[in-house]
PDB file of C-alpha atoms and ligand atoms in Angstrom:
ATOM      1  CA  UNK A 262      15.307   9.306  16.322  1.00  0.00           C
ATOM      2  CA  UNK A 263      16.927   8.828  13.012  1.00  0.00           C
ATOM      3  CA  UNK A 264      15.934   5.708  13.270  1.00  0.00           C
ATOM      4  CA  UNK A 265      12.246   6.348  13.160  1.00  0.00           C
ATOM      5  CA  UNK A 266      12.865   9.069  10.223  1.00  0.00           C
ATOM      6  CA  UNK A 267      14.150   6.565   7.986  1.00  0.00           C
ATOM      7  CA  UNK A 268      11.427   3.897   8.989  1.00  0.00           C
ATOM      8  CA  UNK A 269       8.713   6.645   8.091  1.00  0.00           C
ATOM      9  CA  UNK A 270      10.513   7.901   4.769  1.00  0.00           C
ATOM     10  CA  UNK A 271      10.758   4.256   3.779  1.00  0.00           C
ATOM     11  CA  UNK A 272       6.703   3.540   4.800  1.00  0.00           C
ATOM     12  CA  UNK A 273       5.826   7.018   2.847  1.00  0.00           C
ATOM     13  CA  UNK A 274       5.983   5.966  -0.847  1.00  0.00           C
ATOM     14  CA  UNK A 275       3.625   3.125   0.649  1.00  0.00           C
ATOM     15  CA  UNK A 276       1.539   5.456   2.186  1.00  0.00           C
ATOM     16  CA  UNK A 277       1.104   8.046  -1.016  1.00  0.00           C
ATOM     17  CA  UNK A 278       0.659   4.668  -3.509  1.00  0.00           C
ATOM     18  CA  UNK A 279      -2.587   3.579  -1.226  1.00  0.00           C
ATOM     19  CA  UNK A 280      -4.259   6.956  -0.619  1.00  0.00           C
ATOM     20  CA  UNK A 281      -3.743   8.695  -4.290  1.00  0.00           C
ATOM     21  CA  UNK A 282      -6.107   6.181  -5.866  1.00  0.00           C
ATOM     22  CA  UNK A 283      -8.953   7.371  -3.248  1.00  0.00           C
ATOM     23  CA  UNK A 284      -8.749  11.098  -5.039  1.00  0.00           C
ATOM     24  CA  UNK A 285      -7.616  10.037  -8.610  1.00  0.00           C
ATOM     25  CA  UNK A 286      -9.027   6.741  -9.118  1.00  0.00           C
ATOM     26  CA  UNK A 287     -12.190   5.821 -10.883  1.00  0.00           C
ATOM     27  CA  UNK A 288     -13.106   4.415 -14.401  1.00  0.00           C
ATOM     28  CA  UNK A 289     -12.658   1.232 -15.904  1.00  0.00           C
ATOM     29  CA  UNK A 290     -12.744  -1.329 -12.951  1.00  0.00           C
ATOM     30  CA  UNK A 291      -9.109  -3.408 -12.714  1.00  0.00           C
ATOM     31  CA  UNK A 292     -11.036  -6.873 -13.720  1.00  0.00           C
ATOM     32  CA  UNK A 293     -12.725  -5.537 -16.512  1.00  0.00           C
ATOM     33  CA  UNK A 294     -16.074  -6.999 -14.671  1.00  0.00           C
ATOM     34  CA  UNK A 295     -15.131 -10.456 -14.434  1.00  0.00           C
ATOM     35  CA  UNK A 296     -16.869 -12.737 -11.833  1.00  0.00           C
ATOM     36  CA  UNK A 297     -15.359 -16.064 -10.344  1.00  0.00           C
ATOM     37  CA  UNK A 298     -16.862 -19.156 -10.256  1.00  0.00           C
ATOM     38  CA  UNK A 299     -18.221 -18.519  -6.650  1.00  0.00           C
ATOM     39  CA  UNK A 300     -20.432 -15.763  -7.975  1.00  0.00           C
ATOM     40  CA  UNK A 301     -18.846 -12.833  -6.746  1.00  0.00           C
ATOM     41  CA  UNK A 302     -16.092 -10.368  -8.594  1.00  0.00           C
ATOM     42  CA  UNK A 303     -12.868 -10.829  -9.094  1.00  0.00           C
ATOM     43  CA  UNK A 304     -12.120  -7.912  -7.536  1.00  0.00           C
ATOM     44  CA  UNK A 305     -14.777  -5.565  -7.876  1.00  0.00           C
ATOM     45  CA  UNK A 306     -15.592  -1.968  -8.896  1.00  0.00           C
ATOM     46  CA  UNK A 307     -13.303  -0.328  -6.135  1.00  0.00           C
ATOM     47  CA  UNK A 308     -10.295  -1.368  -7.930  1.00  0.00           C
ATOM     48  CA  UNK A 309      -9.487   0.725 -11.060  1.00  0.00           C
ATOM     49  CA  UNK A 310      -7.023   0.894 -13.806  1.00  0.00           C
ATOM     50  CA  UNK A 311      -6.454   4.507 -13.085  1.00  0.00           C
ATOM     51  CA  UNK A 312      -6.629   4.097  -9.548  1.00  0.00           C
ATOM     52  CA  UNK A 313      -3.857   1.577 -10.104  1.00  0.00           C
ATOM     53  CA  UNK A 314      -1.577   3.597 -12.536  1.00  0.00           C
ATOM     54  CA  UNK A 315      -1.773   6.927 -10.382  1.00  0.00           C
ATOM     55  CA  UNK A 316      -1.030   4.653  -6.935  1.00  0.00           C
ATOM     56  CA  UNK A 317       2.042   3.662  -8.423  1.00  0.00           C
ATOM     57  CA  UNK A 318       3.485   6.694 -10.065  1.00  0.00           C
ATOM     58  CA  UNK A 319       2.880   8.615  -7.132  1.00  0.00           C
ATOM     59  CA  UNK A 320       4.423   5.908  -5.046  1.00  0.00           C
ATOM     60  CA  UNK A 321       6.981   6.127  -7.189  1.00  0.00           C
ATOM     61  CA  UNK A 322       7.199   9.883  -7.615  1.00  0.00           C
ATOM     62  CA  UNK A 323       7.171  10.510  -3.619  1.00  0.00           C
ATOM     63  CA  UNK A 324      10.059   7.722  -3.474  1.00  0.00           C
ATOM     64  CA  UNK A 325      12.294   9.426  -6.092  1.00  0.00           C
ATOM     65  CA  UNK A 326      12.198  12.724  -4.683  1.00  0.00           C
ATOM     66  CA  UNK A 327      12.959  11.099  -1.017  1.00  0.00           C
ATOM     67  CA  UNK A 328      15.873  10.012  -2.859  1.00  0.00           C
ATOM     68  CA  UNK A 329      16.864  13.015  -4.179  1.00  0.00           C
ATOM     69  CA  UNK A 330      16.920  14.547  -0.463  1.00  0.00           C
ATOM     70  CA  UNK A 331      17.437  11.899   1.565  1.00  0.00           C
ATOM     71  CA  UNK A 332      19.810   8.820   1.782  1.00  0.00           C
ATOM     72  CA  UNK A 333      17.791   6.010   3.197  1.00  0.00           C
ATOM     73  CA  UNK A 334      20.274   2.965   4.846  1.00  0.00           C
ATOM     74  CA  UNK A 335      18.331   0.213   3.943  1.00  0.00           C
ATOM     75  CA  UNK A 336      18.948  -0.529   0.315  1.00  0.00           C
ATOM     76  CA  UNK A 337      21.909  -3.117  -1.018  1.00  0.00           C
ATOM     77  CA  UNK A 338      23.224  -0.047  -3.241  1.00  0.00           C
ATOM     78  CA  UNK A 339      22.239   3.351  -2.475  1.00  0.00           C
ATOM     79  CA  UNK A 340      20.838   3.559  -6.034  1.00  0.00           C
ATOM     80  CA  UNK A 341      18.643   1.652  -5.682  1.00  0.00           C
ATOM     81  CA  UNK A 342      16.612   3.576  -3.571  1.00  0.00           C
ATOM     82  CA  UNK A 343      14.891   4.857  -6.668  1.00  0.00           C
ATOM     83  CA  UNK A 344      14.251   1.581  -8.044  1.00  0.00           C
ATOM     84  CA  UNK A 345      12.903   0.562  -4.712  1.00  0.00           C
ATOM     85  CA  UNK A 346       9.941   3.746  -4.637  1.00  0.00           C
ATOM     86  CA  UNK A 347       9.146   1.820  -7.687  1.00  0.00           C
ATOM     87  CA  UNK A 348       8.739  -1.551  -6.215  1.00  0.00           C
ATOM     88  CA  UNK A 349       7.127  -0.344  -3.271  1.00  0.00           C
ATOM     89  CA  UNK A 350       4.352   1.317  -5.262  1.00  0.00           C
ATOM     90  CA  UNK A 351       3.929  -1.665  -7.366  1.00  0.00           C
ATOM     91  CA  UNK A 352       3.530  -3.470  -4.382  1.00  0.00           C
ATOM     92  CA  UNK A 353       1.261  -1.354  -2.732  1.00  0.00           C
ATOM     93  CA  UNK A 354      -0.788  -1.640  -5.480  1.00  0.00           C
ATOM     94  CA  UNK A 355      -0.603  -5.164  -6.050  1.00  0.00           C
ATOM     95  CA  UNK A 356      -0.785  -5.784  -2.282  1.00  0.00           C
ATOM     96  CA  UNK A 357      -4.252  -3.618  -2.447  1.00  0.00           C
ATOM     97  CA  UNK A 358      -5.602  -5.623  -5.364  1.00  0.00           C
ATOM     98  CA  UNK A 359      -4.622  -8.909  -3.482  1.00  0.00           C
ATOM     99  CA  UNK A 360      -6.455  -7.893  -0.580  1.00  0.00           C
ATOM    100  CA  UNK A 361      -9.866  -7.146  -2.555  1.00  0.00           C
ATOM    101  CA  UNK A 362      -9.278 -10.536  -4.145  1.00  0.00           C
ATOM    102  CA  UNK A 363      -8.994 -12.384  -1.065  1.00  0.00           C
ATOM    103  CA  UNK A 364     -12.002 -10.075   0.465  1.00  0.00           C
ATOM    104  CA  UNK A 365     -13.948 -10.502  -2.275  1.00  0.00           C
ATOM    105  CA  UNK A 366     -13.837 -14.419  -1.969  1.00  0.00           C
ATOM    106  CA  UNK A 367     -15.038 -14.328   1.688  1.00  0.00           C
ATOM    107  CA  UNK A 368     -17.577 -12.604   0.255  1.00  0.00           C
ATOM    108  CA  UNK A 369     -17.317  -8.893   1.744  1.00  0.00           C
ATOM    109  CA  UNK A 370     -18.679  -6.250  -0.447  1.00  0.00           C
ATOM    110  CA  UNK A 371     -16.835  -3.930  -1.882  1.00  0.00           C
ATOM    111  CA  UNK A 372     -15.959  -0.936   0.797  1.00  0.00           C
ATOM    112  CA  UNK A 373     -16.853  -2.769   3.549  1.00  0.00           C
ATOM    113  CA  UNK A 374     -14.331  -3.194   6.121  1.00  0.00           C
ATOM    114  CA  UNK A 375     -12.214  -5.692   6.371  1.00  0.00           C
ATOM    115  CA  UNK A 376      -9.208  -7.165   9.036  1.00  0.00           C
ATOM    116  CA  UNK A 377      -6.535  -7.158   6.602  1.00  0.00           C
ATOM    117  CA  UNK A 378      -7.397  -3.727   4.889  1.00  0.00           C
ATOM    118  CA  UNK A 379      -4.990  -2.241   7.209  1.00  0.00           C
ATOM    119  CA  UNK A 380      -2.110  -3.645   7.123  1.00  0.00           C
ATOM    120  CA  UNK A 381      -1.777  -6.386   3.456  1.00  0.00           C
ATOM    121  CA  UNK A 382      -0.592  -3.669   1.120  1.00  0.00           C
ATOM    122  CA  UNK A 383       2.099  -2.809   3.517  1.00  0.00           C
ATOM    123  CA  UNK A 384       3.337  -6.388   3.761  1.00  0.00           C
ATOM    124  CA  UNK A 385       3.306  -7.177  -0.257  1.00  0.00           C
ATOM    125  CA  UNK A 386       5.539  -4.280  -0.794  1.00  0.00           C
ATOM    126  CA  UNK A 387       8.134  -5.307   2.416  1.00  0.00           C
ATOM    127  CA  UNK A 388       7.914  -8.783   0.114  1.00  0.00           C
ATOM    128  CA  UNK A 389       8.556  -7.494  -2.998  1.00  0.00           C
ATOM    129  CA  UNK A 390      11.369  -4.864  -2.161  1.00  0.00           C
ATOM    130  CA  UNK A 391      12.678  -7.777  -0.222  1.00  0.00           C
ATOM    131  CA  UNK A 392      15.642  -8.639  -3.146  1.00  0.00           C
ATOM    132  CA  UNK A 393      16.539  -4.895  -3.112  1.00  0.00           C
ATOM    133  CA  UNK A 394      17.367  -3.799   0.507  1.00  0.00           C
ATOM    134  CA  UNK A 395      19.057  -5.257   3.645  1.00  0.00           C
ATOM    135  CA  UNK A 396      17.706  -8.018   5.611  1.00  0.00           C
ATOM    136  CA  UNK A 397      18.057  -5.528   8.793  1.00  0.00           C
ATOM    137  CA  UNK A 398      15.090  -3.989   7.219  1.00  0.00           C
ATOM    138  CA  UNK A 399      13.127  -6.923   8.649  1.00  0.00           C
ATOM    139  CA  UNK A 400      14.216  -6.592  12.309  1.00  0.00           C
ATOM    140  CA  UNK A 401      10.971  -7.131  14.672  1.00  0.00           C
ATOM    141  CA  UNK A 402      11.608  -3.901  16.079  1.00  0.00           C
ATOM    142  CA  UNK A 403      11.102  -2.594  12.315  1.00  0.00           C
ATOM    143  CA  UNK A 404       8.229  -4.850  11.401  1.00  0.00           C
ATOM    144  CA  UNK A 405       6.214  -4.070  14.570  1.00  0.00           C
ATOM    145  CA  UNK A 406       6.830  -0.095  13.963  1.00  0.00           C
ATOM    146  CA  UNK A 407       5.192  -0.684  10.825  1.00  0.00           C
ATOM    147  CA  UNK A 408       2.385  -2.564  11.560  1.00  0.00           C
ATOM    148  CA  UNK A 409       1.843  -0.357  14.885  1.00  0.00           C
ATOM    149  CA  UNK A 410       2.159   2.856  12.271  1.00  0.00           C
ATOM    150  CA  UNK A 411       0.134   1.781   9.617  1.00  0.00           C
ATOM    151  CA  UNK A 412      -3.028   0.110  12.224  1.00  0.00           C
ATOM    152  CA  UNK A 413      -3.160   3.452  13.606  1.00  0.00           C
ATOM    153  CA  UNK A 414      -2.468   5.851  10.235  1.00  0.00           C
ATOM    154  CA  UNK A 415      -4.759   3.936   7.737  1.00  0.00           C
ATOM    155  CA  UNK A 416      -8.460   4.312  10.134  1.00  0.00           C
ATOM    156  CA  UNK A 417      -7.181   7.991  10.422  1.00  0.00           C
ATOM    157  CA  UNK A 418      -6.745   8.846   6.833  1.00  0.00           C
ATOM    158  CA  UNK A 419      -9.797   6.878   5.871  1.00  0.00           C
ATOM    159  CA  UNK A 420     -11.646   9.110   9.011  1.00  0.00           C
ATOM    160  CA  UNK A 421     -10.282  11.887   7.134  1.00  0.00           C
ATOM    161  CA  UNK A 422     -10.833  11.584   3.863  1.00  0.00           C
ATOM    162  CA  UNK A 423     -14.133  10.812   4.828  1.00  0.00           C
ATOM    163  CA  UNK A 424     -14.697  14.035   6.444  1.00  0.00           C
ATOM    164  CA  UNK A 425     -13.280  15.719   3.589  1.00  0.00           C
ATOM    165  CA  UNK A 426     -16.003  14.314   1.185  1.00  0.00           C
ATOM    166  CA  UNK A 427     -13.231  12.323  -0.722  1.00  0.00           C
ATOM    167  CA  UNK A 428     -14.460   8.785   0.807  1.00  0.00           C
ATOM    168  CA  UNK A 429     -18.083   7.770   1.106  1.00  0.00           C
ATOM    169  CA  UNK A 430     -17.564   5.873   4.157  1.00  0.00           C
ATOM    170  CA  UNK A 431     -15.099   6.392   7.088  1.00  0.00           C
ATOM    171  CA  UNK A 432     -12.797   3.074   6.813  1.00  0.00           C
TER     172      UNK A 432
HETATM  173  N1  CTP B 535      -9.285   3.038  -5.848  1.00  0.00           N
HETATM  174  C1  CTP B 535      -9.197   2.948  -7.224  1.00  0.00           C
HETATM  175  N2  CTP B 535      -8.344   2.030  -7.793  1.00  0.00           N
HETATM  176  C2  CTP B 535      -7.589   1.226  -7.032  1.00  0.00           C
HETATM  177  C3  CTP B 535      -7.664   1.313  -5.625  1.00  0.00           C
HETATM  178  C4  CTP B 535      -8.525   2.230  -5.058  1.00  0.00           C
HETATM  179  O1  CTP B 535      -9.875   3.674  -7.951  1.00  0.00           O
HETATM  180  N3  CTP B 535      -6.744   0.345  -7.644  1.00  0.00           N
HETATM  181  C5  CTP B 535     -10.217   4.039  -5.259  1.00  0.00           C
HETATM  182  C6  CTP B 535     -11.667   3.596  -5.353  1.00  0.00           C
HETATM  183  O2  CTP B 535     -12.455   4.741  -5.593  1.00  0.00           O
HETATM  184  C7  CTP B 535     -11.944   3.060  -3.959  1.00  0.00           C
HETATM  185  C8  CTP B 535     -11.086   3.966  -3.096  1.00  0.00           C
HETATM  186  O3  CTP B 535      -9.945   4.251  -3.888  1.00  0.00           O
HETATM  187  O4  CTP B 535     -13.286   3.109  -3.618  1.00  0.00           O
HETATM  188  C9  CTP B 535     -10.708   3.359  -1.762  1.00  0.00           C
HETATM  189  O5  CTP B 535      -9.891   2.252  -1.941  1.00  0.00           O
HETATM  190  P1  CTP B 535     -10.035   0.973  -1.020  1.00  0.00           P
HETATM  191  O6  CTP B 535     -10.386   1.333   0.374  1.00  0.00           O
HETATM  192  O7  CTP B 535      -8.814   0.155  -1.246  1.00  0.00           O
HETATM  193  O8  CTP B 535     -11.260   0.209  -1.728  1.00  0.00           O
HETATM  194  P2  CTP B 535     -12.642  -0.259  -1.134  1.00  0.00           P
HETATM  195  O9  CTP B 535     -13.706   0.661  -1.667  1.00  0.00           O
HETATM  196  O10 CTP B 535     -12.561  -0.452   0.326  1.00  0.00           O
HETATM  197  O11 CTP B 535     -12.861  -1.660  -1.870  1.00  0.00           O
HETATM  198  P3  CTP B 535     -12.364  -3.114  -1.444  1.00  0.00           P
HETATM  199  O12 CTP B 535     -13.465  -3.672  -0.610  1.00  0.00           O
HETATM  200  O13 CTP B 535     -12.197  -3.830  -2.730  1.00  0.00           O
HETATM  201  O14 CTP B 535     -11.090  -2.960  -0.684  1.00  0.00           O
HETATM  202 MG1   MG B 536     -11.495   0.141   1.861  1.00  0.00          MG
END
């Protein structure tokens, strides 16, 4: 059972860094408009600066005070669990920004859904934290709790927010 705590504490910065933007994003679009040569955007109007910025200090924020509270057994040196909210975030972020990029060059509008939505934000950060914690963090029994959590957690907050007005459409 402890087991699973520390799994979700470790997925929750991830978690808070993808949905914040959905409430507090907006504004200036994250490729300032640009198009590629294939006609379509970069990686279009869904992806803000400010959607960016709050993903990651809330990422961030959510992974400090897990810190404070909570001693997570994955990290090299236990300090660096704060460092690591950080990273996460940044890779959520980056992950998210990746994904539009690669959607955006098969051509799927903006919104629309999308196979790797789910689940390519959540493996950028696991990439990019990868110098900072222990290489047990990568067990398949690990990676296939994540993937299982997130498949099933990302349609339901999208459903929800959704509902809630925050989200024009439900995925
Ligand atoms: N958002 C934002 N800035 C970001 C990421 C997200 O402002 N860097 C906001 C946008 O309002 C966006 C919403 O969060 O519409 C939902 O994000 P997401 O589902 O990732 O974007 P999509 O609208 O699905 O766009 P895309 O097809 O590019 O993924
Ligand atoms: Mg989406």
């Amino acid at each position: 059972m402890d087991r699973i705590l520390d799994l979700i504490l470790f997925l929750l910065p991830i978690y808070v860094a993808n949905a914040i933007p959905v409430v507090l994003g907006g504004g200036a679009p994250l490729d300032f408009g640009l198009r590629m040569p294939d006609g379509q955007r970069l990686l279009g109007d869904s992806k803000t600066i400010r959607g960016f910025l709050a993903g990651v200090i809330a990422g961030t924020a959510a992974g400090g005070v897990i810190a404070l509270v909570y001693r997570l057994p994955f990290f090299i040196d236990p300090r660096m669990q704060f460092l690591g909210g950080f990273i996460v975030a940044l890779g959520t972020m980056c992950g998210d920004a990746m994904g539009s990029f690669i959607k955006r060059r098969f051509k799927v509008g903006s919104g629309r859904p999308f196979i790797l939505d789910s689940i390519f934000f959540v493996v950028i950060a696991l990439v990019l934290v990868y110098p900072f914690v222990l290489p047990g963090l990568y067990d398949l029994g690990n990676l296939v709790f994540f993937l299982v959590l997130t498949i099933i957690l990302h349609p339901l907050t999208n459903m929800i927010a959704n509902r809630a007005g925050l989200k024009n459409v439900p995925w």
